[in-house]
């Protein structure tokens, strides 16, 4: 289970988007809320021996009259210790977009790399966009809640109508380097794995999908990201 600010809250059921690991949308200084009664949609889901992939669309949870045109997240999990996260968000002109990652420990920021200590270090590398403003915020009091602690790593883009965030998260020193590797119509990253091998992950900028080239030991993979929703092996026989 991922840590977010709810762990530090009084109620444990905070719905405000500032308390969660997502892209916060603001317009005119007001945070756009997600609305009850609406659902996200799983667009793609696949699990293999080398990687897992998921794509989801959360646009509908902001409501039909919000002016939010697109909120999509894709995740490529390079087993066992690397996550590549891609977000597409479109909310109209003059919006501010803030990518958020909550943490129980105060992270150390060095350029586009952020390290969260406390044992098994988590390292976050911001790949796209290269011009986002970066901050570390103490978990404040908001939405009628007071927080016992916690921090929030933020990447912010202001004044545009849309944004794409590409980030790489890894644990236990699994990644030696990660550099931008775009292609026409795609954002991408080339990851050098500390244990040997590499991964190039590219995402379409305007629609779900992309391409994964993975070379680890004797195993290779070079194909488009999976389409369709496949039942996870762990849930075989349980999905009806």
XYZ file of C-alpha atoms in Angstrom:
240
model
C 0.000 0.000 0.000
C 1.409 3.393 -1.008
C 1.975 6.021 1.664
C -0.020 9.231 1.407
C -1.006 12.044 3.761
C -4.049 10.128 4.993
C -1.672 8.093 7.160
C -0.842 11.271 9.096
C -4.374 12.711 9.160
C -6.798 12.732 12.066
C -9.637 11.053 10.166
C -7.752 8.811 7.731
C -10.347 9.502 5.032
C -9.200 12.803 3.520
C -10.543 13.202 -0.026
C -8.691 16.431 -0.916
C -6.345 15.773 -3.833
C -3.489 17.459 -1.952
C -3.353 14.396 0.298
C -2.721 11.876 -2.480
C -0.084 10.758 -4.966
C -1.438 12.228 -8.191
C -1.338 15.332 -10.379
C -3.132 18.174 -8.584
C -5.009 20.583 -10.841
C -5.583 24.236 -9.889
C -7.307 27.042 -11.701
C -7.393 30.606 -10.371
C -5.765 29.442 -7.142
C -8.527 26.886 -6.481
C -7.805 23.158 -6.305
C -10.177 21.232 -8.574
C -11.803 18.420 -6.570
C -12.640 14.910 -7.608
C -16.361 14.156 -7.409
C -18.195 11.272 -5.789
C -20.348 9.094 -8.006
C -17.895 9.030 -10.899
C -15.436 6.276 -11.785
C -12.040 5.885 -13.377
C -11.517 3.461 -16.238
C -8.788 0.860 -16.594
C -7.558 1.088 -20.180
C -4.870 -1.603 -20.188
C -3.465 -4.161 -17.758
C -0.814 -6.826 -18.295
C 1.662 -8.823 -16.221
C 4.697 -10.726 -17.499
C 7.794 -12.268 -15.953
C 9.851 -9.164 -16.743
C 7.405 -6.294 -16.350
C 3.850 -5.231 -15.584
C 1.893 -2.454 -17.253
C -1.227 -0.521 -16.331
C -3.035 2.425 -17.926
C -6.024 4.254 -16.428
C -8.193 7.262 -17.242
C -9.501 9.321 -14.304
C -10.995 12.191 -16.322
C -14.577 11.352 -15.364
C -13.980 11.664 -11.611
C -13.679 15.453 -11.967
C -17.222 15.765 -13.293
C -18.688 16.777 -16.630
C -18.548 20.537 -15.975
C -15.048 20.759 -14.498
C -13.272 21.770 -17.702
C -10.882 18.851 -17.195
C -10.335 17.232 -20.574
C -7.886 14.454 -19.744
C -6.330 12.811 -16.683
C -4.474 9.627 -17.578
C -1.720 7.679 -15.847
C 0.388 4.821 -17.177
C 2.801 2.735 -15.104
C 5.488 0.330 -16.300
C 6.867 -1.814 -13.475
C 10.284 -3.209 -14.355
C 10.588 -6.108 -11.964
C 11.609 -6.126 -9.214
C 12.472 -2.564 -8.228
C 11.813 0.143 -10.886
C 8.619 2.050 -11.681
C 8.182 4.335 -14.695
C 5.184 6.661 -14.321
C 3.668 8.773 -17.097
C 0.858 11.301 -16.606
C -1.137 13.180 -19.252
C -3.307 16.000 -17.921
C -5.316 18.600 -19.867
C -7.476 21.096 -17.981
C -7.637 24.146 -20.209
C -5.697 27.405 -20.422
C -4.295 28.999 -17.281
C -4.140 25.805 -15.237
C -1.457 24.840 -12.736
C -0.429 21.180 -12.585
C 1.426 19.728 -9.599
C 2.796 16.188 -9.581
C 2.807 14.953 -5.984
C 4.576 12.210 -4.048
C 3.904 12.034 -0.308
C 6.567 10.761 2.071
C 6.958 10.123 5.814
C 10.582 11.351 5.616
C 12.088 14.654 4.499
C 13.565 13.979 1.033
C 16.895 15.234 -0.241
C 16.670 17.053 -3.586
C 19.637 17.297 -5.958
C 18.574 18.785 -9.284
C 16.035 16.461 -10.886
C 16.806 13.610 -8.462
C 15.075 13.192 -5.114
C 16.126 10.634 -2.496
C 13.813 9.450 0.255
C 15.932 7.811 2.967
C 14.931 5.685 5.920
C 16.347 2.245 5.124
C 15.567 1.032 1.628
C 16.105 4.326 -0.192
C 13.535 5.387 -2.762
C 14.969 7.527 -5.563
C 12.736 9.617 -7.819
C 14.085 11.015 -11.086
C 12.064 13.692 -12.903
C 12.530 13.222 -16.656
C 9.764 15.290 -18.297
C 9.158 18.220 -18.313
C 12.650 19.520 -17.652
C 11.375 23.006 -16.785
C 9.001 22.170 -13.911
C 9.390 24.061 -10.631
C 10.320 21.772 -7.733
C 9.448 22.064 -4.057
C 9.263 20.004 -0.888
C 6.269 20.919 1.256
C 5.461 20.037 4.830
C 2.075 18.366 5.037
C -0.054 21.396 6.002
C -3.442 21.747 7.568
C -6.116 21.750 4.870
C -9.611 20.450 4.255
C -10.341 20.775 7.964
C -7.588 18.290 8.837
C -4.388 18.574 10.835
C -1.500 16.286 9.935
C 0.866 14.725 12.441
C 3.757 14.826 9.989
C 4.833 13.998 6.488
C 6.256 15.722 3.430
C 5.193 16.140 -0.162
C 7.547 16.268 -3.160
C 6.104 18.485 -5.861
C 6.837 19.151 -9.532
C 4.842 22.126 -10.811
C 3.970 23.542 -14.228
C 1.914 26.753 -14.339
C -0.031 28.690 -16.950
C -0.411 26.007 -19.581
C -3.450 24.044 -20.745
C -1.854 20.604 -20.561
C 1.212 18.796 -19.276
C 2.935 15.429 -19.456
C 4.998 14.203 -16.485
C 7.477 11.328 -16.844
C 9.152 10.100 -13.661
C 11.264 7.095 -12.683
C 11.147 5.637 -9.168
C 13.543 2.956 -7.947
C 14.668 1.332 -4.710
C 17.911 -0.129 -3.390
C 20.105 1.618 -5.973
C 18.531 -0.290 -8.864
C 19.031 2.550 -11.387
C 22.475 3.922 -12.294
C 21.175 6.574 -14.677
C 17.986 7.703 -16.411
C 17.988 10.211 -19.269
C 15.324 11.601 -21.560
C 14.893 9.561 -24.759
C 11.999 10.986 -26.787
C 10.823 10.040 -30.277
C 8.376 11.774 -32.631
C 5.051 11.914 -30.815
C 6.481 10.218 -27.727
C 8.151 11.083 -24.431
C 10.661 8.526 -23.253
C 13.453 7.572 -20.894
C 16.542 5.402 -21.247
C 17.316 3.674 -17.961
C 20.672 2.114 -17.127
C 20.156 -0.641 -14.557
C 22.768 -0.993 -11.816
C 22.688 -4.779 -12.020
C 23.385 -4.733 -15.753
C 21.157 -4.124 -18.727
C 18.925 -1.283 -19.773
C 15.346 -0.305 -20.445
C 13.941 2.251 -22.856
C 10.337 3.190 -22.144
C 8.392 5.514 -24.432
C 4.825 6.785 -24.093
C 2.593 8.398 -26.693
C 2.074 12.044 -25.785
C -1.579 12.243 -26.829
C -3.008 8.753 -26.276
C -2.326 5.681 -24.135
C 0.346 3.263 -25.271
C 3.960 3.357 -26.300
C 6.956 1.057 -26.581
C 9.226 -0.903 -24.232
C 12.701 -2.133 -25.103
C 14.165 -4.167 -22.238
C 17.516 -5.944 -22.114
C 18.422 -7.693 -18.869
C 20.822 -10.642 -18.888
C 19.660 -13.185 -21.428
C 16.130 -11.766 -21.441
C 15.012 -9.192 -23.990
C 11.731 -7.546 -24.884
C 11.124 -5.123 -27.745
C 7.473 -4.391 -28.475
C 4.631 -1.944 -28.083
C 3.083 -1.596 -24.641
C 0.268 -4.128 -24.176
C -3.306 -3.282 -25.096
C -6.463 -4.602 -23.499
C -7.117 -5.701 -19.932
C -5.722 -9.115 -18.984
C -6.599 -10.708 -15.620
C -3.610 -10.702 -13.297
C -2.213 -14.210 -12.598
C -2.549 -13.554 -8.860
C -6.303 -13.197 -9.331
C -6.791 -16.159 -11.661
C -10.087 -17.838 -10.890
C -11.264 -14.923 -8.753
C -12.330 -12.470 -11.470
C -15.921 -12.912 -12.610
